PDB file of C-alpha atoms and ligand atoms in Angstrom:
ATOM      1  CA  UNK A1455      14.667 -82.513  34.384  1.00 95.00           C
ATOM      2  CA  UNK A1456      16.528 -81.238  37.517  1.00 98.00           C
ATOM      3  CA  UNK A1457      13.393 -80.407  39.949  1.00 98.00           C
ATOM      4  CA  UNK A1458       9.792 -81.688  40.172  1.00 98.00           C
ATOM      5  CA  UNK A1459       6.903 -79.768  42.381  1.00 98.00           C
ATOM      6  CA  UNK A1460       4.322 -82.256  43.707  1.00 98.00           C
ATOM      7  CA  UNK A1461       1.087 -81.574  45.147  1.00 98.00           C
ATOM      8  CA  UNK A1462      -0.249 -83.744  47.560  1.00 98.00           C
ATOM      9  CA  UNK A1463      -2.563 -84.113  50.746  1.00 98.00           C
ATOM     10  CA  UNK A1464      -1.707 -82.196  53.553  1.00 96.00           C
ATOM     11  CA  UNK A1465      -3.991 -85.069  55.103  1.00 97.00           C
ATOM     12  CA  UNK A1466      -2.580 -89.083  54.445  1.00 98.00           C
ATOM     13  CA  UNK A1467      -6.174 -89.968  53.179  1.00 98.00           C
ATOM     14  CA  UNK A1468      -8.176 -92.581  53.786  1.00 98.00           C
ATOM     15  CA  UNK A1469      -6.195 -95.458  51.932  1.00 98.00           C
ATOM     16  CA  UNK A1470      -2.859 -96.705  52.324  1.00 98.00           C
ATOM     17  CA  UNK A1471      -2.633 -96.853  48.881  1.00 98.00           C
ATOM     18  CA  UNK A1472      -2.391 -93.063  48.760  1.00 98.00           C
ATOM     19  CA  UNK A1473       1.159 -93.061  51.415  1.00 98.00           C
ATOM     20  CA  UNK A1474       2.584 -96.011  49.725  1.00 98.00           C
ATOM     21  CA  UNK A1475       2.352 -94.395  46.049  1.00 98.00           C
ATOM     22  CA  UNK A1476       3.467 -91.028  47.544  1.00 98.00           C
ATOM     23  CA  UNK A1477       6.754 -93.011  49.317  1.00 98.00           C
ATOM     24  CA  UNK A1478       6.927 -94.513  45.329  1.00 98.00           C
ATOM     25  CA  UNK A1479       7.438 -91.634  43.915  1.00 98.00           C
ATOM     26  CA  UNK A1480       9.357 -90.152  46.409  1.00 98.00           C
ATOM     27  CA  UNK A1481      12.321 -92.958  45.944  1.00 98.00           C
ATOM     28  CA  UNK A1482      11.876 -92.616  41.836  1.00 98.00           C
ATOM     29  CA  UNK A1483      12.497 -88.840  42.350  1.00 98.00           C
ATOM     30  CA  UNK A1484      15.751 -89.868  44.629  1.00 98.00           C
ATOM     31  CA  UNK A1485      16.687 -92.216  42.155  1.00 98.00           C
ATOM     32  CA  UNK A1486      16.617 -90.499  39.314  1.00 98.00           C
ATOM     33  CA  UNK A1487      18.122 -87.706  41.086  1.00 98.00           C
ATOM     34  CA  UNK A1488      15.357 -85.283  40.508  1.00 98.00           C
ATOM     35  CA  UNK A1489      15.095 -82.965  43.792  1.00 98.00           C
ATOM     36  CA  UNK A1490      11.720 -82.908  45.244  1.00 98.00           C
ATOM     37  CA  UNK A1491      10.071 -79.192  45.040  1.00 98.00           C
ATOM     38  CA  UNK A1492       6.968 -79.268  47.570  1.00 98.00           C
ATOM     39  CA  UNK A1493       4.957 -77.098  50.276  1.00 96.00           C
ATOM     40  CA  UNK A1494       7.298 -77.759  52.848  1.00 96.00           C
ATOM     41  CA  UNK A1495       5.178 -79.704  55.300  1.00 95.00           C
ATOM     42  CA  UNK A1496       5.744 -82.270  57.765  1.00 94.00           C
ATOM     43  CA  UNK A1497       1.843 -83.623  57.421  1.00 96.00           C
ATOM     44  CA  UNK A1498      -0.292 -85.774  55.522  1.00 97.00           C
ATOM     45  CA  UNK A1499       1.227 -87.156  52.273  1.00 98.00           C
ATOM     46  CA  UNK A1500       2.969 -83.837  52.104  1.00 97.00           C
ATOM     47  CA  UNK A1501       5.403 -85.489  55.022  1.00 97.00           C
ATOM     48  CA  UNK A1502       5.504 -88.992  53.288  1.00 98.00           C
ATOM     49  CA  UNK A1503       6.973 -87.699  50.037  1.00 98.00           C
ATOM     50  CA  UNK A1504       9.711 -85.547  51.828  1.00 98.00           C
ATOM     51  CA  UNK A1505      10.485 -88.493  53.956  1.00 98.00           C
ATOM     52  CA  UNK A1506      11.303 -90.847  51.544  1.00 98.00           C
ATOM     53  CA  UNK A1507      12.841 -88.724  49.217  1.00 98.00           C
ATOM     54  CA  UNK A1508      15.466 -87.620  51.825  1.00 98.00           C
ATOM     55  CA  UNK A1509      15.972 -91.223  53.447  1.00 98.00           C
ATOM     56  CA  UNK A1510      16.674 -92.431  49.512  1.00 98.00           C
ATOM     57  CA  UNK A1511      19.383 -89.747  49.222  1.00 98.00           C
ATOM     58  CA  UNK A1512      17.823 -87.292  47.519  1.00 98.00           C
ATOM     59  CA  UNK A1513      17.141 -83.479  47.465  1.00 98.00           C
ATOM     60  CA  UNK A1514      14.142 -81.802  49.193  1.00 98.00           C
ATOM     61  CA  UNK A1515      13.250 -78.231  48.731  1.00 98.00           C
ATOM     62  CA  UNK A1516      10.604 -76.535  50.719  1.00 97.00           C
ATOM     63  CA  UNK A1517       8.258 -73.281  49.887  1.00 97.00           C
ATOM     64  CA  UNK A1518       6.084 -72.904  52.868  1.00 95.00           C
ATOM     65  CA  UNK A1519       3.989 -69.329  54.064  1.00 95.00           C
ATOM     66  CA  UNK A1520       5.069 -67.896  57.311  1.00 92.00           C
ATOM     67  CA  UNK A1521       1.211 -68.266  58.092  1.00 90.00           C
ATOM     68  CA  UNK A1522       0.800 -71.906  57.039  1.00 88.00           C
ATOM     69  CA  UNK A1523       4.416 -72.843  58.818  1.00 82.00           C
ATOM     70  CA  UNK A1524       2.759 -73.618  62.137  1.00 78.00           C
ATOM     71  CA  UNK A1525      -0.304 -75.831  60.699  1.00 79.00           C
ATOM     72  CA  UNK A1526       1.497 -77.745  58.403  1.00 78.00           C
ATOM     73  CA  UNK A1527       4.147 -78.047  60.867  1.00 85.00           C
ATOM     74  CA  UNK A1528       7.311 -77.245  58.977  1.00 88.00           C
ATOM     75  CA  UNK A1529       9.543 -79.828  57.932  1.00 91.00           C
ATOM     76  CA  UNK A1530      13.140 -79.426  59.825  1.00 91.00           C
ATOM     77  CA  UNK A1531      15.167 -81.710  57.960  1.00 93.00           C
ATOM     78  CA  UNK A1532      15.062 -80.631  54.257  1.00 97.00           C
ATOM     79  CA  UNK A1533      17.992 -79.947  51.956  1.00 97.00           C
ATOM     80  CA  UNK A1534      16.275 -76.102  51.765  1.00 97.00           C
ATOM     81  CA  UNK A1535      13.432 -74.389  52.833  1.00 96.00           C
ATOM     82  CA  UNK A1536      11.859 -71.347  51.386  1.00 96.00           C
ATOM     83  CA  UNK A1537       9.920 -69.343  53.930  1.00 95.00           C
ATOM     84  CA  UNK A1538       8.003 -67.395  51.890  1.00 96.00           C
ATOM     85  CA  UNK A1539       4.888 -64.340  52.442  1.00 95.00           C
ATOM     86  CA  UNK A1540       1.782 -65.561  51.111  1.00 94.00           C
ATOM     87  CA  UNK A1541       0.163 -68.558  48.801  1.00 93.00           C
ATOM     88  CA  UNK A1542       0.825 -66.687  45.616  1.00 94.00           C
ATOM     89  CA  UNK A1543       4.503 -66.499  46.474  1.00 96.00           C
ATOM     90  CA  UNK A1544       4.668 -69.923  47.443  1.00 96.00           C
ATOM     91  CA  UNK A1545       3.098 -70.754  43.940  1.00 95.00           C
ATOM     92  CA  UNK A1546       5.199 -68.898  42.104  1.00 95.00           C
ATOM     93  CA  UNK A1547       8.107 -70.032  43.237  1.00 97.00           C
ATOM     94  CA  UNK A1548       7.566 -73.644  43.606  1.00 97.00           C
ATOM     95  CA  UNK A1549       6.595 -73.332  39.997  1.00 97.00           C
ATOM     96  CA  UNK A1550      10.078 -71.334  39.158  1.00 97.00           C
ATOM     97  CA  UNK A1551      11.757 -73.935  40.945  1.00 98.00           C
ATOM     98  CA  UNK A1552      10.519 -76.946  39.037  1.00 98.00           C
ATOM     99  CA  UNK A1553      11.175 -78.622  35.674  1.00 98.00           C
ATOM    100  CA  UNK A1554       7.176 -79.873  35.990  1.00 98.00           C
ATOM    101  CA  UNK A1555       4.546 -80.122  38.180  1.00 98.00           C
ATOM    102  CA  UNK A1556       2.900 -83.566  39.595  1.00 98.00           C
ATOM    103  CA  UNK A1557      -0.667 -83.621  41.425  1.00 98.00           C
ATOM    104  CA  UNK A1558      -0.920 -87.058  43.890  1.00 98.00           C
ATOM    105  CA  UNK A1559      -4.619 -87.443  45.944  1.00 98.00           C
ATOM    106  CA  UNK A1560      -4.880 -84.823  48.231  1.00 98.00           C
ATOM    107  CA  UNK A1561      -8.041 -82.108  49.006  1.00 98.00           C
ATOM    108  CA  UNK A1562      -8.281 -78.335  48.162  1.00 98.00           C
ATOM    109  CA  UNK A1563      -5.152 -76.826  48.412  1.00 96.00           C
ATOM    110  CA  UNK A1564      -4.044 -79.850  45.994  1.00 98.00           C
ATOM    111  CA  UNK A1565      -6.718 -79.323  43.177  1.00 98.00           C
ATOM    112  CA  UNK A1566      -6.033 -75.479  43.845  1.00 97.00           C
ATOM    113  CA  UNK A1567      -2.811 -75.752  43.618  1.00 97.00           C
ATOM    114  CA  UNK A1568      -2.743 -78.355  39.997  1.00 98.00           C
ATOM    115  CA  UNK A1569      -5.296 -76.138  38.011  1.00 98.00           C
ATOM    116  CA  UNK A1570      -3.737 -72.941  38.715  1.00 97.00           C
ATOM    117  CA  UNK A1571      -0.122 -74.535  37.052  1.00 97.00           C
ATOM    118  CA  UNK A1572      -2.902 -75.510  34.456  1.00 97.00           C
ATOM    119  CA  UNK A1573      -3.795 -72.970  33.537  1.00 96.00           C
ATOM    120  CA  UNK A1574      -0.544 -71.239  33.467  1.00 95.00           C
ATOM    121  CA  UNK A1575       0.124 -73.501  30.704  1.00 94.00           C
ATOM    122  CA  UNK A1576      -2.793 -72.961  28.690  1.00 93.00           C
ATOM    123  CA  UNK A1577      -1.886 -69.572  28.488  1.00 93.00           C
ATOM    124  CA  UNK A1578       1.763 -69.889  27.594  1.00 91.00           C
ATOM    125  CA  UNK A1579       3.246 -68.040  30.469  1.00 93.00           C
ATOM    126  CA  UNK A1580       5.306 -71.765  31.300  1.00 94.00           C
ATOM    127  CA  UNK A1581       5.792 -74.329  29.168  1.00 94.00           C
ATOM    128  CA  UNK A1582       6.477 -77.075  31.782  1.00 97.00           C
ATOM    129  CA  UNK A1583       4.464 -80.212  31.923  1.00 97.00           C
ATOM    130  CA  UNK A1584       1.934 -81.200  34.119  1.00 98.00           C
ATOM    131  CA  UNK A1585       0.701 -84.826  35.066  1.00 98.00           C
ATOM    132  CA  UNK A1586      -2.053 -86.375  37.454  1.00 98.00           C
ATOM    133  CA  UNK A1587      -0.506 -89.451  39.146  1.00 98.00           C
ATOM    134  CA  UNK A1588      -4.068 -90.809  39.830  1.00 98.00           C
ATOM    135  CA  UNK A1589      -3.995 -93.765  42.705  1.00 98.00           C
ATOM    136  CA  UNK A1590      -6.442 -96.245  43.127  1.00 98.00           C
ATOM    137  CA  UNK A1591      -8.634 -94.008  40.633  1.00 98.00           C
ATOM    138  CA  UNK A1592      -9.097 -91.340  43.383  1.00 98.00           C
ATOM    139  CA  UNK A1593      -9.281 -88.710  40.620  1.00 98.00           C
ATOM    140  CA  UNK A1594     -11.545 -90.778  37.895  1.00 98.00           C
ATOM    141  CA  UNK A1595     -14.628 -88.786  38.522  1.00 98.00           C
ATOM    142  CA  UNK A1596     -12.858 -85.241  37.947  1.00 98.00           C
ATOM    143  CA  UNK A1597     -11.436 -86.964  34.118  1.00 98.00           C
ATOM    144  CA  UNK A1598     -14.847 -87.574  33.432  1.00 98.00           C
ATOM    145  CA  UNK A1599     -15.604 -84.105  33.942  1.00 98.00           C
ATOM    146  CA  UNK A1600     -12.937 -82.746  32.246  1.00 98.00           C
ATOM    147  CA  UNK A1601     -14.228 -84.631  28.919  1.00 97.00           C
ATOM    148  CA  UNK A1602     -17.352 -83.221  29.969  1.00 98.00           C
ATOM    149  CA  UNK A1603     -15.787 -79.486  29.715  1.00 98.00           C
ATOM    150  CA  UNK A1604     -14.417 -80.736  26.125  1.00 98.00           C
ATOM    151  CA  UNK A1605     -17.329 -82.236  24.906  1.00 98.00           C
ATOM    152  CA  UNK A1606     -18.897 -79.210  26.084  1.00 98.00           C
ATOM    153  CA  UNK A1607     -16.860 -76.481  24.430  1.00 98.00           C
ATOM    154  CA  UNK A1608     -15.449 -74.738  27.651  1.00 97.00           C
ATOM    155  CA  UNK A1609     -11.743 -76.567  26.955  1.00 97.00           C
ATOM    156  CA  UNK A1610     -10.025 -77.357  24.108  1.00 96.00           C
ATOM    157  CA  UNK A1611      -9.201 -80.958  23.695  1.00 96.00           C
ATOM    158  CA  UNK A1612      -5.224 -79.908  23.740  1.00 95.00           C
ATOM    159  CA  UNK A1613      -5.132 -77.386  26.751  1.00 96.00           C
ATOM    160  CA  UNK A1614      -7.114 -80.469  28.406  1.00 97.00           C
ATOM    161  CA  UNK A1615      -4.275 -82.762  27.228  1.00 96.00           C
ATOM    162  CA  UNK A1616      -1.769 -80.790  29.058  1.00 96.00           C
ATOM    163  CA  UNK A1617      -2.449 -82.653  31.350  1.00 98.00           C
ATOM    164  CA  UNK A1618      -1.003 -86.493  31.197  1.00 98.00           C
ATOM    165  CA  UNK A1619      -2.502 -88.552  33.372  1.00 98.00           C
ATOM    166  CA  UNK A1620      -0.646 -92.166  34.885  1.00 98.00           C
ATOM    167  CA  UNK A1621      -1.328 -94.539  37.798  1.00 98.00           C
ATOM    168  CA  UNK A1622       2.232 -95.765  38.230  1.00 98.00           C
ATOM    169  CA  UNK A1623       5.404 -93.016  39.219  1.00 98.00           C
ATOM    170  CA  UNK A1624       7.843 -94.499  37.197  1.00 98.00           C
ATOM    171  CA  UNK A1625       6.317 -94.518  33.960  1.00 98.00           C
ATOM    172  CA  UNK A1626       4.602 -90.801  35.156  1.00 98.00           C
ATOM    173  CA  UNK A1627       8.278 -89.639  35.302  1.00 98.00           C
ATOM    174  CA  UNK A1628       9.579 -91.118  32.017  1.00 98.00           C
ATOM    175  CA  UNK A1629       6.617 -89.142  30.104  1.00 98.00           C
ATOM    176  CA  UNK A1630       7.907 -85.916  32.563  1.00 97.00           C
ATOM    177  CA  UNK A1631      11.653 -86.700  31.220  1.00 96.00           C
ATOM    178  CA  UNK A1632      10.646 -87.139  27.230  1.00 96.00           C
ATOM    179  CA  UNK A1633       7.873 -84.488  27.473  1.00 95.00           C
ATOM    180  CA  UNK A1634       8.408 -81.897  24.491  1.00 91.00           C
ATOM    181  CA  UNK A1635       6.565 -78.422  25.025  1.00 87.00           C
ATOM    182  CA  UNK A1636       3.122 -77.756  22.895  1.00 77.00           C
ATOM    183  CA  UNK A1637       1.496 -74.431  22.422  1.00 67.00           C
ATOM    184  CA  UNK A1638      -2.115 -73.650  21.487  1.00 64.00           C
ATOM    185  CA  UNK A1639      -3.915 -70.656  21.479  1.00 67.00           C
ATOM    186  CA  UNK A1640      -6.200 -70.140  24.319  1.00 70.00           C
ATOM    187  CA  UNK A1641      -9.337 -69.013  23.165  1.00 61.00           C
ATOM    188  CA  UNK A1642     -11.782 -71.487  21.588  1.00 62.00           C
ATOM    189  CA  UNK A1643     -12.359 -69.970  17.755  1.00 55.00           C
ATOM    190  CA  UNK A1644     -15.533 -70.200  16.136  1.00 44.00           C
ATOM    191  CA  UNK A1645     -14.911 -72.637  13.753  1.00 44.00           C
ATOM    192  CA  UNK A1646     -17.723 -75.714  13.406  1.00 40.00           C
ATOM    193  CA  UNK A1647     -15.688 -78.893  14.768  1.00 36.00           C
TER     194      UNK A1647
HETATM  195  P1  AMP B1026      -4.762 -80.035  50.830  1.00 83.21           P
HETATM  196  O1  AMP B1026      -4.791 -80.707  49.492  1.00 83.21           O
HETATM  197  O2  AMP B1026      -5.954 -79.135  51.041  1.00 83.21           O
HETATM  198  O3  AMP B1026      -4.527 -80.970  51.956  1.00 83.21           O
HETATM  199  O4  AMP B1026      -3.532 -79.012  50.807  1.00 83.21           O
HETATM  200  C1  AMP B1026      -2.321 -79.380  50.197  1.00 83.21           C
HETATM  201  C2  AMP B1026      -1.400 -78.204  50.176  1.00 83.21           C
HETATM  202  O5  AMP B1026      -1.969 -77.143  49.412  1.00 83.21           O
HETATM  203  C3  AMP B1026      -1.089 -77.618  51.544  1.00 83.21           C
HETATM  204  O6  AMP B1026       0.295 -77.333  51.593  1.00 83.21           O
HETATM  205  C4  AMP B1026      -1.879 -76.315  51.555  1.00 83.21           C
HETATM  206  O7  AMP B1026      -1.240 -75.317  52.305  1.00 83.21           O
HETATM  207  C5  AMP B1026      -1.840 -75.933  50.109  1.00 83.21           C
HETATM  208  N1  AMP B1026      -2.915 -74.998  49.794  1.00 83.21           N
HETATM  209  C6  AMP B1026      -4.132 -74.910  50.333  1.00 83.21           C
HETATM  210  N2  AMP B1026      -4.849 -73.920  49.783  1.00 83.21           N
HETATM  211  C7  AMP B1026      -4.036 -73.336  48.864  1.00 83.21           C
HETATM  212  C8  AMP B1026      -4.152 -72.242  47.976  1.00 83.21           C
HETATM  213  N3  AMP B1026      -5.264 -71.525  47.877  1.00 83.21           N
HETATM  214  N4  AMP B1026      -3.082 -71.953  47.195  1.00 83.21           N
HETATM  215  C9  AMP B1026      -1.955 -72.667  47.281  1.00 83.21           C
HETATM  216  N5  AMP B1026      -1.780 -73.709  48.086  1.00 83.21           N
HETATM  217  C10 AMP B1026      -2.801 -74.038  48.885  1.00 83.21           C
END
């Protein structure tokens, strides 16, 4: 595992909790020396991450819209940045870039950003795994609802277990390092289970 996107708050959040995990997992990623793949922003937890991964040592690279490069206020110290034409681009490649993907707290683009890797998976175009590094149970209403789309029928219990779920970065990363691919066929058959 050479390179790791994470998605995170362009905004820091309401809790401290949410900057110090993000500066947690920012010096794992250094130490392990795992280069930090992200949307090249200086904001939010987005800036956090970067920051600690570069003052540990470690390897930042940046995929950031020509559009978005003023809001997010590009980051100007990272090992490379990617300036890139659109969102889709900037998905694609951070995905091409990385080994897997993490999602931290954030808001939209975050969720957006997680479910579209998601589903990339659960239809075999990557095989790289995905994990929820779920602080201060920020994101324990959304598991709730994802057993909810199980119990439901909508999702298959192992395209929803794609995604591993961990409060604590270092033991997040070890499953990332171990993880061994699984496939499963999309489509939910009509068999009575
Ligand atoms: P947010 O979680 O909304 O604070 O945004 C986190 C990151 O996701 C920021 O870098 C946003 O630019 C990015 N983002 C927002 N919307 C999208 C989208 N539709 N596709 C990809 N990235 C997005």
């Amino acid at each position: 595992m050479q390179a790791i996107s994470v998605y995170c708050g362009s905004s820091p959040g309401l809790k401290p909790d949410y900057a110090a995990s993000a500066r947690l997992l920012g010096s794992e990623l250094a130490a392990r020396g795992i280069t930090l793949v992200y949307g090249g922003g200086r904001v939010g937890l987005m800036g956090t991450i970067a920051d600690e991964v570069l003052a540990a040592g470690g390897r930042v690279v940046g995929v950031i819209p020509t559009d978005i490069a003023e809001r997010e206020v590009q980051h100007e110290s990272l090992t490379e940045l990617h300036i890139v034409a659109s969102m889709h681009e900037r998905k694609m490649l951070m995905t091409k870039l990385s080994d897997g993907m993490i999602a931290m707290p954030g808001g939209l683009g975050t969720i957006e950003e997680l479910f579209e890797v998601w589903t990339w998976a659960q239809l075999g175009f990557h095989s790289k795994p995905c994990a929820l590094l779920n602080v201060d149970g920020y994101y324990d209403q959304l598991l709730a609802f994802l057993d909810a789309m199980v119990s439901q029928r909508f999702v298959k219990r192992i395209h929803r277990d794609l995604l591993h779920t961990d409060t604590d970065p270092a033991a997040l990363l070890e499953w990332m390092q171990a993880y061994v691919p699984v496939t499963a066929d999309k489509w939910l058959d009509m068999e009575k289970t």
